[in-house]
PDB file of C-alpha atoms in Angstrom:
ATOM      1  CA  MET A   1       0.000   0.000   0.000  1.00 53.00           C
ATOM      2  CA  SER A   2       1.313   3.423  -0.873  1.00 53.00           C
ATOM      3  CA  ALA A   3       1.982   6.008   1.797  1.00 54.00           C
ATOM      4  CA  SER A   4      -0.281   8.428  -0.090  1.00 55.00           C
ATOM      5  CA  ALA A   5      -3.263   6.097   0.409  1.00 71.00           C
ATOM      6  CA  LEU A   6      -2.676   6.154   4.165  1.00 81.00           C
ATOM      7  CA  GLY A   7      -1.812   9.799   4.502  1.00 77.00           C
ATOM      8  CA  VAL A   8       0.168  11.076   7.461  1.00 85.00           C
ATOM      9  CA  PHE A   9       0.110   8.958  10.600  1.00 91.00           C
ATOM     10  CA  PRO A  10      -1.599  10.972  13.365  1.00 92.00           C
ATOM     11  CA  SER A  11       0.843  12.711  15.672  1.00 93.00           C
ATOM     12  CA  ASP A  12       1.343  11.773  19.317  1.00 94.00           C
ATOM     13  CA  GLU A  13      -0.693  14.833  20.273  1.00 95.00           C
ATOM     14  CA  GLN A  14      -3.577  13.913  17.973  1.00 96.00           C
ATOM     15  CA  ARG A  15      -3.711  10.361  19.270  1.00 95.00           C
ATOM     16  CA  ALA A  16      -3.423  11.488  22.892  1.00 95.00           C
ATOM     17  CA  ALA A  17      -6.434  13.734  22.324  1.00 96.00           C
ATOM     18  CA  ALA A  18      -8.476  10.798  20.976  1.00 97.00           C
ATOM     19  CA  ARG A  19     -11.007   9.679  23.587  1.00 98.00           C
ATOM     20  CA  VAL A  20     -12.350   6.159  23.132  1.00 98.00           C
ATOM     21  CA  LEU A  21     -14.935   4.411  25.318  1.00 98.00           C
ATOM     22  CA  VAL A  22     -14.996   0.606  24.963  1.00 98.00           C
ATOM     23  CA  VAL A  23     -18.029  -1.317  26.225  1.00 98.00           C
ATOM     24  CA  GLY A  24     -18.610  -5.042  25.920  1.00 98.00           C
ATOM     25  CA  ASP A  25     -17.689  -8.569  26.854  1.00 98.00           C
ATOM     26  CA  VAL A  26     -14.517  -8.379  28.925  1.00 98.00           C
ATOM     27  CA  MET A  27     -12.423 -11.547  29.117  1.00 97.00           C
ATOM     28  CA  LEU A  28      -9.196 -12.877  30.526  1.00 98.00           C
ATOM     29  CA  ASP A  29      -7.076 -14.863  28.061  1.00 96.00           C
ATOM     30  CA  ARG A  30      -4.854 -17.277  29.992  1.00 96.00           C
ATOM     31  CA  TYR A  31      -2.063 -19.161  28.222  1.00 94.00           C
ATOM     32  CA  TRP A  32      -0.250 -22.227  29.533  1.00 95.00           C
ATOM     33  CA  PHE A  33       2.934 -22.884  27.560  1.00 94.00           C
ATOM     34  CA  GLY A  34       4.831 -26.167  27.655  1.00 94.00           C
ATOM     35  CA  GLU A  35       6.429 -29.074  25.835  1.00 93.00           C
ATOM     36  CA  VAL A  36       4.930 -32.340  24.656  1.00 92.00           C
ATOM     37  CA  HIS A  37       7.133 -35.436  24.905  1.00 90.00           C
ATOM     38  CA  ARG A  38       4.645 -38.271  25.272  1.00 92.00           C
ATOM     39  CA  ILE A  39       1.053 -39.436  24.974  1.00 94.00           C
ATOM     40  CA  SER A  40      -0.960 -40.006  28.132  1.00 93.00           C
ATOM     41  CA  PRO A  41      -1.376 -43.680  29.190  1.00 94.00           C
ATOM     42  CA  GLU A  42      -4.877 -42.748  30.387  1.00 95.00           C
ATOM     43  CA  ALA A  43      -6.234 -41.548  27.023  1.00 93.00           C
ATOM     44  CA  PRO A  44      -4.898 -40.854  23.492  1.00 92.00           C
ATOM     45  CA  VAL A  45      -4.033 -37.239  24.291  1.00 90.00           C
ATOM     46  CA  PRO A  46      -0.683 -35.423  24.578  1.00 91.00           C
ATOM     47  CA  VAL A  47       0.799 -34.716  27.998  1.00 93.00           C
ATOM     48  CA  VAL A  48       1.900 -31.064  28.252  1.00 93.00           C
ATOM     49  CA  HIS A  49       4.595 -30.264  30.770  1.00 93.00           C
ATOM     50  CA  VAL A  50       3.715 -26.639  31.573  1.00 94.00           C
ATOM     51  CA  SER A  51       6.737 -24.386  31.950  1.00 93.00           C
ATOM     52  CA  ARG A  52       5.103 -20.967  32.149  1.00 94.00           C
ATOM     53  CA  SER A  53       1.764 -19.177  32.069  1.00 94.00           C
ATOM     54  CA  GLU A  54       0.672 -15.748  30.888  1.00 94.00           C
ATOM     55  CA  ASP A  55      -2.500 -13.697  31.303  1.00 96.00           C
ATOM     56  CA  ARG A  56      -3.631 -11.235  28.635  1.00 95.00           C
ATOM     57  CA  LEU A  57      -6.631  -8.985  28.214  1.00 97.00           C
ATOM     58  CA  GLY A  58      -9.248 -10.505  25.926  1.00 96.00           C
ATOM     59  CA  GLY A  59     -12.503  -9.532  24.239  1.00 96.00           C
ATOM     60  CA  ALA A  60     -13.509  -5.925  24.833  1.00 97.00           C
ATOM     61  CA  ALA A  61     -10.520  -5.546  27.145  1.00 98.00           C
ATOM     62  CA  ASN A  62      -8.202  -6.423  24.254  1.00 96.00           C
ATOM     63  CA  VAL A  63      -9.885  -3.729  22.157  1.00 97.00           C
ATOM     64  CA  ALA A  64      -9.195  -1.228  24.935  1.00 98.00           C
ATOM     65  CA  ARG A  65      -5.592  -2.423  25.266  1.00 97.00           C
ATOM     66  CA  ASN A  66      -4.999  -1.982  21.544  1.00 97.00           C
ATOM     67  CA  ALA A  67      -6.497   1.507  21.523  1.00 98.00           C
ATOM     68  CA  ALA A  68      -4.405   2.541  24.539  1.00 97.00           C
ATOM     69  CA  THR A  69      -1.234   1.177  22.914  1.00 97.00           C
ATOM     70  CA  LEU A  70      -1.899   3.476  19.959  1.00 97.00           C
ATOM     71  CA  GLY A  71      -1.832   6.413  22.363  1.00 97.00           C
ATOM     72  CA  ALA A  72      -5.524   7.172  22.904  1.00 97.00           C
ATOM     73  CA  HIS A  73      -7.260   8.012  26.171  1.00 98.00           C
ATOM     74  CA  VAL A  74      -9.288   4.831  26.760  1.00 98.00           C
ATOM     75  CA  THR A  75     -12.027   3.915  29.220  1.00 98.00           C
ATOM     76  CA  LEU A  76     -13.310   0.345  29.481  1.00 98.00           C
ATOM     77  CA  VAL A  77     -16.728  -0.575  30.881  1.00 98.00           C
ATOM     78  CA  GLY A  78     -17.640  -4.223  31.307  1.00 98.00           C
ATOM     79  CA  VAL A  79     -18.621  -6.968  33.728  1.00 98.00           C
ATOM     80  CA  VAL A  80     -16.353  -9.306  35.688  1.00 98.00           C
ATOM     81  CA  GLY A  81     -16.904 -11.787  38.480  1.00 97.00           C
ATOM     82  CA  ASP A  82     -15.853 -11.185  42.058  1.00 96.00           C
ATOM     83  CA  ASP A  83     -12.873 -13.482  41.621  1.00 97.00           C
ATOM     84  CA  ASP A  84      -9.151 -13.640  40.952  1.00 97.00           C
ATOM     85  CA  SER A  85      -9.647 -13.473  37.181  1.00 97.00           C
ATOM     86  CA  GLY A  86     -11.624 -10.259  37.498  1.00 97.00           C
ATOM     87  CA  ARG A  87      -8.953  -8.743  39.688  1.00 97.00           C
ATOM     88  CA  ALA A  88      -6.306  -9.860  37.190  1.00 98.00           C
ATOM     89  CA  ILE A  89      -8.156  -7.969  34.447  1.00 98.00           C
ATOM     90  CA  ALA A  90      -8.207  -4.832  36.588  1.00 98.00           C
ATOM     91  CA  ARG A  91      -4.447  -5.096  37.211  1.00 98.00           C
ATOM     92  CA  LEU A  92      -3.670  -5.693  33.549  1.00 98.00           C
ATOM     93  CA  CYS A  93      -5.793  -2.699  32.524  1.00 98.00           C
ATOM     94  CA  GLU A  94      -3.838  -0.503  34.916  1.00 97.00           C
ATOM     95  CA  ASP A  95      -0.562  -1.841  33.516  1.00 97.00           C
ATOM     96  CA  GLU A  96      -1.716  -1.159  29.933  1.00 96.00           C
ATOM     97  CA  GLY A  97      -2.893   2.393  30.587  1.00 97.00           C
ATOM     98  CA  VAL A  98      -6.611   1.595  30.325  1.00 98.00           C
ATOM     99  CA  ARG A  99      -9.005   3.294  32.725  1.00 98.00           C
ATOM    100  CA  ALA A 100     -11.231   0.359  33.738  1.00 98.00           C
ATOM    101  CA  ASP A 101     -14.683   0.812  35.291  1.00 98.00           C
ATOM    102  CA  LEU A 102     -15.661  -2.833  35.792  1.00 98.00           C
ATOM    103  CA  VAL A 103     -18.964  -3.923  37.306  1.00 97.00           C
ATOM    104  CA  ALA A 104     -18.460  -6.909  39.613  1.00 96.00           C
ATOM    105  CA  ASP A 105     -21.174  -9.571  39.449  1.00 96.00           C
ATOM    106  CA  PRO A 106     -20.664 -11.995  42.378  1.00 95.00           C
ATOM    107  CA  SER A 107     -23.126 -14.489  40.864  1.00 95.00           C
ATOM    108  CA  VAL A 108     -20.976 -15.357  37.813  1.00 95.00           C
ATOM    109  CA  PRO A 109     -17.324 -16.128  37.069  1.00 96.00           C
ATOM    110  CA  THR A 110     -15.222 -13.753  35.028  1.00 98.00           C
ATOM    111  CA  THR A 111     -15.268 -14.881  31.403  1.00 98.00           C
ATOM    112  CA  MET A 112     -11.966 -16.654  30.798  1.00 97.00           C
ATOM    113  CA  LYS A 113     -10.471 -18.534  27.867  1.00 96.00           C
ATOM    114  CA  MET A 114      -7.679 -20.826  28.971  1.00 96.00           C
ATOM    115  CA  ARG A 115      -5.438 -22.105  26.176  1.00 94.00           C
ATOM    116  CA  VAL A 116      -2.888 -24.909  26.482  1.00 95.00           C
ATOM    117  CA  LEU A 117      -0.026 -24.729  23.991  1.00 92.00           C
ATOM    118  CA  GLY A 118       2.744 -27.173  23.200  1.00 90.00           C
ATOM    119  CA  ARG A 119       5.631 -25.891  21.093  1.00 82.00           C
ATOM    120  CA  GLN A 120       3.600 -22.786  20.201  1.00 79.00           C
ATOM    121  CA  GLN A 121       0.689 -24.900  18.883  1.00 86.00           C
ATOM    122  CA  GLN A 122      -2.672 -24.635  20.597  1.00 90.00           C
ATOM    123  CA  LEU A 123      -3.770 -28.046  21.855  1.00 92.00           C
ATOM    124  CA  LEU A 124      -6.824 -27.198  23.933  1.00 93.00           C
ATOM    125  CA  ARG A 125      -9.027 -24.290  24.939  1.00 95.00           C
ATOM    126  CA  VAL A 126     -11.198 -24.291  28.055  1.00 96.00           C
ATOM    127  CA  ASP A 127     -13.867 -21.591  28.463  1.00 96.00           C
ATOM    128  CA  PHE A 128     -15.416 -20.312  31.697  1.00 96.00           C
ATOM    129  CA  GLU A 129     -18.454 -18.092  31.172  1.00 95.00           C
ATOM    130  CA  GLN A 130     -21.986 -17.281  32.326  1.00 95.00           C
ATOM    131  CA  PRO A 131     -24.281 -14.399  31.308  1.00 95.00           C
ATOM    132  CA  PRO A 132     -24.505 -11.527  33.795  1.00 95.00           C
ATOM    133  CA  SER A 133     -27.606 -10.912  35.872  1.00 91.00           C
ATOM    134  CA  PRO A 134     -30.177  -8.266  34.725  1.00 89.00           C
ATOM    135  CA  GLY A 135     -29.419  -5.977  37.631  1.00 91.00           C
ATOM    136  CA  VAL A 136     -25.764  -5.874  36.658  1.00 95.00           C
ATOM    137  CA  LEU A 137     -26.708  -4.809  33.100  1.00 95.00           C
ATOM    138  CA  ALA A 138     -28.631  -1.875  34.539  1.00 95.00           C
ATOM    139  CA  GLU A 139     -25.538  -0.874  36.506  1.00 96.00           C
ATOM    140  CA  LEU A 140     -23.427  -1.248  33.351  1.00 97.00           C
ATOM    141  CA  ALA A 141     -25.730   1.143  31.474  1.00 96.00           C
ATOM    142  CA  ALA A 142     -25.463   3.655  34.324  1.00 96.00           C
ATOM    143  CA  ARG A 143     -21.643   3.497  34.162  1.00 97.00           C
ATOM    144  CA  VAL A 144     -21.737   4.062  30.389  1.00 97.00           C
ATOM    145  CA  ALA A 145     -24.010   7.083  30.852  1.00 96.00           C
ATOM    146  CA  LEU A 146     -21.539   8.454  33.400  1.00 96.00           C
ATOM    147  CA  HIS A 147     -18.560   8.239  31.033  1.00 97.00           C
ATOM    148  CA  ILE A 148     -20.003   8.863  27.612  1.00 95.00           C
ATOM    149  CA  ALA A 149     -19.864  12.663  27.607  1.00 93.00           C
ATOM    150  CA  ASP A 150     -16.061  12.527  27.982  1.00 95.00           C
ATOM    151  CA  HIS A 151     -15.499  10.462  24.816  1.00 97.00           C
ATOM    152  CA  ASP A 152     -15.647  10.964  21.051  1.00 95.00           C
ATOM    153  CA  VAL A 153     -15.911   7.363  19.866  1.00 98.00           C
ATOM    154  CA  VAL A 154     -17.732   4.444  21.486  1.00 98.00           C
ATOM    155  CA  VAL A 155     -16.755   0.871  20.593  1.00 98.00           C
ATOM    156  CA  LEU A 156     -19.286  -1.852  21.379  1.00 98.00           C
ATOM    157  CA  SER A 157     -17.439  -5.183  21.409  1.00 98.00           C
ATOM    158  CA  ASP A 158     -19.997  -8.001  21.240  1.00 97.00           C
ATOM    159  CA  TYR A 159     -18.796 -11.546  21.918  1.00 96.00           C
ATOM    160  CA  ALA A 160     -22.312 -12.823  22.684  1.00 95.00           C
ATOM    161  CA  LYS A 161     -21.546 -13.350  26.385  1.00 96.00           C
ATOM    162  CA  GLY A 162     -24.582 -11.281  27.460  1.00 96.00           C
ATOM    163  CA  VAL A 163     -23.049  -7.945  28.433  1.00 97.00           C
ATOM    164  CA  LEU A 164     -24.500  -6.245  25.334  1.00 97.00           C
ATOM    165  CA  ASP A 165     -27.987  -7.757  25.577  1.00 95.00           C
ATOM    166  CA  GLN A 166     -29.302  -4.162  25.838  1.00 94.00           C
ATOM    167  CA  VAL A 167     -27.038  -2.812  23.105  1.00 97.00           C
ATOM    168  CA  GLN A 168     -29.835  -0.822  21.433  1.00 96.00           C
ATOM    169  CA  ASP A 169     -30.159   1.401  24.516  1.00 96.00           C
ATOM    170  CA  LEU A 170     -26.395   1.997  24.547  1.00 97.00           C
ATOM    171  CA  ILE A 171     -26.372   2.963  20.847  1.00 97.00           C
ATOM    172  CA  ALA A 172     -29.234   5.409  21.384  1.00 97.00           C
ATOM    173  CA  LEU A 173     -27.459   6.956  24.364  1.00 96.00           C
ATOM    174  CA  ALA A 174     -24.187   7.348  22.480  1.00 96.00           C
ATOM    175  CA  ARG A 175     -25.772   8.837  19.370  1.00 95.00           C
ATOM    176  CA  ALA A 176     -27.808  11.275  21.485  1.00 95.00           C
ATOM    177  CA  ARG A 177     -24.490  12.535  22.881  1.00 95.00           C
ATOM    178  CA  GLY A 178     -23.020  12.917  19.379  1.00 95.00           C
ATOM    179  CA  CYS A 179     -20.554  10.026  19.640  1.00 96.00           C
ATOM    180  CA  VAL A 180     -19.367   7.907  16.741  1.00 97.00           C
ATOM    181  CA  VAL A 181     -20.488   4.328  17.485  1.00 98.00           C
ATOM    182  CA  LEU A 182     -18.468   1.396  16.131  1.00 98.00           C
ATOM    183  CA  VAL A 183     -19.827  -2.138  16.630  1.00 98.00           C
ATOM    184  CA  ASP A 184     -17.991  -5.449  16.377  1.00 96.00           C
ATOM    185  CA  PRO A 185     -21.074  -7.697  15.986  1.00 96.00           C
ATOM    186  CA  LYS A 186     -22.003 -11.246  16.822  1.00 94.00           C
ATOM    187  CA  GLY A 187     -24.917 -13.484  15.758  1.00 88.00           C
ATOM    188  CA  ASP A 188     -27.432 -13.011  12.950  1.00 86.00           C
ATOM    189  CA  ASP A 189     -29.779 -10.422  14.509  1.00 91.00           C
ATOM    190  CA  TYR A 190     -28.231  -7.218  13.214  1.00 94.00           C
ATOM    191  CA  GLY A 191     -31.404  -5.300  14.007  1.00 95.00           C
ATOM    192  CA  ARG A 192     -29.894  -4.950  17.487  1.00 96.00           C
ATOM    193  CA  TYR A 193     -27.264  -2.599  16.045  1.00 97.00           C
ATOM    194  CA  ARG A 194     -29.685  -0.225  14.308  1.00 97.00           C
ATOM    195  CA  GLY A 195     -28.464   3.363  14.309  1.00 97.00           C
ATOM    196  CA  ALA A 196     -24.766   2.643  14.862  1.00 98.00           C
ATOM    197  CA  SER A 197     -22.235   4.589  12.828  1.00 98.00           C
ATOM    198  CA  LEU A 198     -20.322   1.523  11.619  1.00 97.00           C
ATOM    199  CA  VAL A 199     -20.681  -2.244  12.006  1.00 97.00           C
ATOM    200  CA  THR A 200     -17.656  -4.473  11.273  1.00 96.00           C
ATOM    201  CA  PRO A 201     -18.643  -8.105  10.600  1.00 95.00           C
ATOM    202  CA  ASN A 202     -16.052 -10.556   9.389  1.00 91.00           C
ATOM    203  CA  GLN A 203     -16.855 -12.614   6.316  1.00 91.00           C
ATOM    204  CA  SER A 204     -18.416 -15.474   8.286  1.00 91.00           C
ATOM    205  CA  GLU A 205     -20.546 -13.109  10.377  1.00 92.00           C
ATOM    206  CA  MET A 206     -21.686 -11.307   7.238  1.00 93.00           C
ATOM    207  CA  ARG A 207     -22.892 -14.610   5.778  1.00 92.00           C
ATOM    208  CA  GLU A 208     -24.900 -15.222   8.962  1.00 90.00           C
ATOM    209  CA  ALA A 209     -26.560 -11.838   8.512  1.00 89.00           C
ATOM    210  CA  VAL A 210     -27.306 -11.805   4.765  1.00 91.00           C
ATOM    211  CA  GLY A 211     -26.681 -15.339   3.479  1.00 91.00           C
ATOM    212  CA  ARG A 212     -24.079 -16.479   0.957  1.00 92.00           C
ATOM    213  CA  TRP A 213     -23.339 -14.312  -2.059  1.00 93.00           C
ATOM    214  CA  ARG A 214     -22.345 -15.569  -5.501  1.00 92.00           C
ATOM    215  CA  ASP A 215     -20.127 -12.632  -6.503  1.00 93.00           C
ATOM    216  CA  GLU A 216     -18.949  -9.152  -5.485  1.00 93.00           C
ATOM    217  CA  ALA A 217     -21.975  -7.479  -7.061  1.00 95.00           C
ATOM    218  CA  GLN A 218     -24.384  -9.531  -4.967  1.00 95.00           C
ATOM    219  CA  LEU A 219     -22.337  -8.874  -1.823  1.00 95.00           C
ATOM    220  CA  ALA A 220     -22.514  -5.138  -2.520  1.00 95.00           C
ATOM    221  CA  GLU A 221     -26.261  -5.324  -3.090  1.00 95.00           C
ATOM    222  CA  ARG A 222     -26.886  -7.197   0.143  1.00 95.00           C
ATOM    223  CA  ALA A 223     -24.460  -5.089   2.159  1.00 95.00           C
ATOM    224  CA  GLN A 224     -26.047  -1.845   0.993  1.00 96.00           C
ATOM    225  CA  HIS A 225     -29.522  -3.191   1.711  1.00 96.00           C
ATOM    226  CA  LEU A 226     -28.442  -4.131   5.244  1.00 95.00           C
ATOM    227  CA  ARG A 227     -26.736  -0.781   5.769  1.00 96.00           C
ATOM    228  CA  GLN A 228     -29.816   1.155   4.717  1.00 97.00           C
ATOM    229  CA  ALA A 229     -32.247  -1.060   6.634  1.00 96.00           C
ATOM    230  CA  LEU A 230     -30.271  -0.533   9.847  1.00 96.00           C
ATOM    231  CA  ASP A 231     -29.664   3.186   9.278  1.00 96.00           C
ATOM    232  CA  LEU A 232     -25.894   2.713   9.407  1.00 97.00           C
ATOM    233  CA  GLU A 233     -23.440   5.245   8.057  1.00 97.00           C
ATOM    234  CA  ALA A 234     -21.168   2.436   6.930  1.00 97.00           C
ATOM    235  CA  LEU A 235     -20.652  -1.316   6.928  1.00 97.00           C
ATOM    236  CA  LEU A 236     -17.121  -2.735   6.905  1.00 97.00           C
ATOM    237  CA  VAL A 237     -16.671  -6.410   6.030  1.00 96.00           C
ATOM    238  CA  THR A 238     -13.292  -7.790   7.126  1.00 93.00           C
ATOM    239  CA  ARG A 239     -12.403 -10.641   4.780  1.00 90.00           C
ATOM    240  CA  SER A 240      -9.134 -12.254   5.960  1.00 84.00           C
ATOM    241  CA  GLU A 241      -6.899 -12.902   2.939  1.00 84.00           C
ATOM    242  CA  LEU A 242      -9.313 -10.930   0.718  1.00 86.00           C
ATOM    243  CA  GLY A 243      -8.781  -7.682   2.621  1.00 90.00           C
ATOM    244  CA  MET A 244     -11.562  -5.332   3.712  1.00 94.00           C
ATOM    245  CA  THR A 245     -14.567  -3.888   1.913  1.00 96.00           C
ATOM    246  CA  LEU A 246     -16.311  -0.720   3.084  1.00 97.00           C
ATOM    247  CA  PHE A 247     -19.873   0.092   2.038  1.00 98.00           C
ATOM    248  CA  THR A 248     -21.213   3.650   2.424  1.00 97.00           C
ATOM    249  CA  ALA A 249     -23.853   5.798   0.760  1.00 96.00           C
ATOM    250  CA  GLU A 250     -21.155   6.769  -1.752  1.00 96.00           C
ATOM    251  CA  GLY A 251     -20.566   3.138  -2.753  1.00 96.00           C
ATOM    252  CA  ARG A 252     -17.926   0.450  -2.270  1.00 96.00           C
ATOM    253  CA  ASP A 253     -14.295   0.907  -1.196  1.00 96.00           C
ATOM    254  CA  HIS A 254     -11.970  -2.108  -1.088  1.00 95.00           C
ATOM    255  CA  VAL A 255      -8.426  -2.598   0.204  1.00 93.00           C
ATOM    256  CA  GLU A 256      -6.320  -5.711  -0.296  1.00 92.00           C
ATOM    257  CA  ALA A 257      -4.955  -7.731   2.641  1.00 85.00           C
ATOM    258  CA  LEU A 258      -1.422  -6.881   3.757  1.00 78.00           C
ATOM    259  CA  ALA A 259      -0.451  -9.839   5.962  1.00 60.00           C
ATOM    260  CA  ARG A 260       2.985 -11.249   5.222  1.00 62.00           C
ATOM    261  CA  GLU A 261       2.367 -14.438   7.221  1.00 67.00           C
ATOM    262  CA  VAL A 262      -0.707 -15.512   9.160  1.00 66.00           C
ATOM    263  CA  PHE A 263       0.301 -17.118  12.449  1.00 62.00           C
ATOM    264  CA  ASP A 264      -2.740 -16.562  14.703  1.00 65.00           C
ATOM    265  CA  VAL A 265      -5.980 -14.702  13.903  1.00 73.00           C
ATOM    266  CA  SER A 266      -7.303 -14.643  17.489  1.00 74.00           C
ATOM    267  CA  GLY A 267      -7.971 -11.068  18.531  1.00 77.00           C
ATOM    268  CA  ALA A 268      -7.329  -9.645  15.060  1.00 87.00           C
ATOM    269  CA  GLY A 269     -10.828  -8.149  14.934  1.00 91.00           C
ATOM    270  CA  ASP A 270     -10.117  -6.397  18.243  1.00 94.00           C
ATOM    271  CA  THR A 271      -7.022  -4.760  16.760  1.00 94.00           C
ATOM    272  CA  VAL A 272      -8.897  -3.709  13.631  1.00 95.00           C
ATOM    273  CA  ILE A 273     -11.790  -2.000  15.420  1.00 97.00           C
ATOM    274  CA  ALA A 274      -9.457  -0.417  18.005  1.00 97.00           C
ATOM    275  CA  THR A 275      -7.351   1.086  15.213  1.00 97.00           C
ATOM    276  CA  LEU A 276     -10.475   2.337  13.437  1.00 97.00           C
ATOM    277  CA  ALA A 277     -11.650   3.956  16.666  1.00 98.00           C
ATOM    278  CA  VAL A 278      -8.364   5.738  17.380  1.00 98.00           C
ATOM    279  CA  MET A 279      -7.957   6.954  13.812  1.00 97.00           C
ATOM    280  CA  ARG A 280     -11.523   8.272  13.672  1.00 96.00           C
ATOM    281  CA  ALA A 281     -11.149   9.955  17.078  1.00 96.00           C
ATOM    282  CA  ALA A 282      -7.873  11.502  15.845  1.00 96.00           C
ATOM    283  CA  GLY A 283      -9.732  13.128  12.943  1.00 94.00           C
ATOM    284  CA  LEU A 284      -9.086  10.784  10.001  1.00 95.00           C
ATOM    285  CA  ASP A 285     -11.922  10.044   7.602  1.00 94.00           C
ATOM    286  CA  LEU A 286     -13.345   6.544   7.484  1.00 96.00           C
ATOM    287  CA  HIS A 287     -11.641   5.491   4.244  1.00 95.00           C
ATOM    288  CA  VAL A 288      -8.166   6.375   5.500  1.00 95.00           C
ATOM    289  CA  ALA A 289      -8.923   4.921   8.951  1.00 96.00           C
ATOM    290  CA  MET A 290      -9.875   1.641   7.259  1.00 96.00           C
ATOM    291  CA  ARG A 291      -6.492   1.486   5.545  1.00 95.00           C
ATOM    292  CA  TRP A 292      -4.603   1.961   8.809  1.00 95.00           C
ATOM    293  CA  ALA A 293      -6.832  -0.705  10.401  1.00 94.00           C
ATOM    294  CA  ASN A 294      -6.098  -3.060   7.515  1.00 93.00           C
ATOM    295  CA  LEU A 295      -2.376  -2.507   8.036  1.00 93.00           C
ATOM    296  CA  ALA A 296      -2.741  -3.156  11.786  1.00 92.00           C
ATOM    297  CA  GLY A 297      -4.659  -6.361  11.110  1.00 91.00           C
ATOM    298  CA  GLY A 298      -1.955  -7.536   8.726  1.00 88.00           C
ATOM    299  CA  ILE A 299       0.669  -7.053  11.420  1.00 91.00           C
ATOM    300  CA  VAL A 300      -1.178  -8.582  14.373  1.00 89.00           C
ATOM    301  CA  VAL A 301      -2.018 -11.900  12.672  1.00 86.00           C
ATOM    302  CA  GLY A 302       1.717 -12.576  12.579  1.00 83.00           C
ATOM    303  CA  LYS A 303       1.803 -12.693  16.389  1.00 84.00           C
ATOM    304  CA  LEU A 304       0.805 -15.412  18.853  1.00 80.00           C
ATOM    305  CA  GLY A 305      -2.515 -15.008  20.646  1.00 78.00           C
ATOM    306  CA  THR A 306      -4.331 -11.809  21.497  1.00 81.00           C
ATOM    307  CA  SER A 307      -1.737  -9.132  20.783  1.00 85.00           C
ATOM    308  CA  ILE A 308      -1.235  -5.454  20.055  1.00 89.00           C
ATOM    309  CA  VAL A 309       0.213  -3.289  17.310  1.00 92.00           C
ATOM    310  CA  THR A 310       2.343  -0.294  18.270  1.00 94.00           C
ATOM    311  CA  PRO A 311       2.590   3.080  16.521  1.00 94.00           C
ATOM    312  CA  ASP A 312       6.167   2.274  15.504  1.00 93.00           C
ATOM    313  CA  GLU A 313       5.003  -0.978  13.903  1.00 92.00           C
ATOM    314  CA  LEU A 314       2.343   0.891  11.938  1.00 92.00           C
ATOM    315  CA  ARG A 315       4.846   3.466  10.735  1.00 89.00           C
ATOM    316  CA  ALA A 316       7.247   0.694   9.720  1.00 85.00           C
ATOM    317  CA  GLY A 317       4.453  -1.440   8.302  1.00 69.00           C
ATOM    318  CA  LEU A 318       4.277   0.550   5.089  1.00 63.00           C
ATOM    319  CA  ALA A 319       7.003  -1.775   3.859  1.00 55.00           C
ATOM    320  CA  ILE A 320       4.614  -4.776   3.950  1.00 52.00           C
TER     321      ILE A 320
END
């Protein structure tokens, strides 16, 4: 991609002035790393001798982490359990420069994905999750209302864990305050996201919403119909090795994928929407912001697990 297509990377001052509020399904990603030397005598499964473990922010918290790494002022609102995993998320947010306002729900565990890896290959993932109680969602909405006036862009990160069950109310609140609302969706009921500024389904999620398409023309027709039906300013379909396609009232804008090598796609959508949010909050138009997000996505899939992209990597990434 040419530097002219991306324009000038926002300055430190511009990015520091960007105010991003992230709301959604907060998770802890826990990694157990080890070596495999034998098969268990108890069952035909590998035995992993764990040598180290690492906790990372996941889900909406990974979005917030990525946005903060790019230099923005970031607030995270979500739900955790009253447990060690929830407290670990709070500590990690502090370490990453994210202002976390987390609602503790003592009736559920913190959502956690635990991955077991042998020689850098994922062997098993164990999930711990339960939907939050209705009273906690009311408290979440009150926290969002408290913070929203201090932010320019709101990111709603939906992983279908229940935190965004009342997402329509949050979109209405954000739009009433003049915020740009970016949604990373989940499921096939996109009516829930009516009135958002931008929705960013991946290719699989787009098929859930509109069905399979036979060619680019049919995709454009269905995407524009969905965009208009939901009163969206734009719809961005992230398409892995096919790049990204943006649909607006002006038409279709496509950018080719930039990944040199795909190692791990987990969390790539978080990096993409976080980069979009920071670039929009820093004053870039949507088409240029998409190109920076595409570059960030191409970099992060070359890393293991939920990861981040730094400003220096983006500046250097023009050589991809």
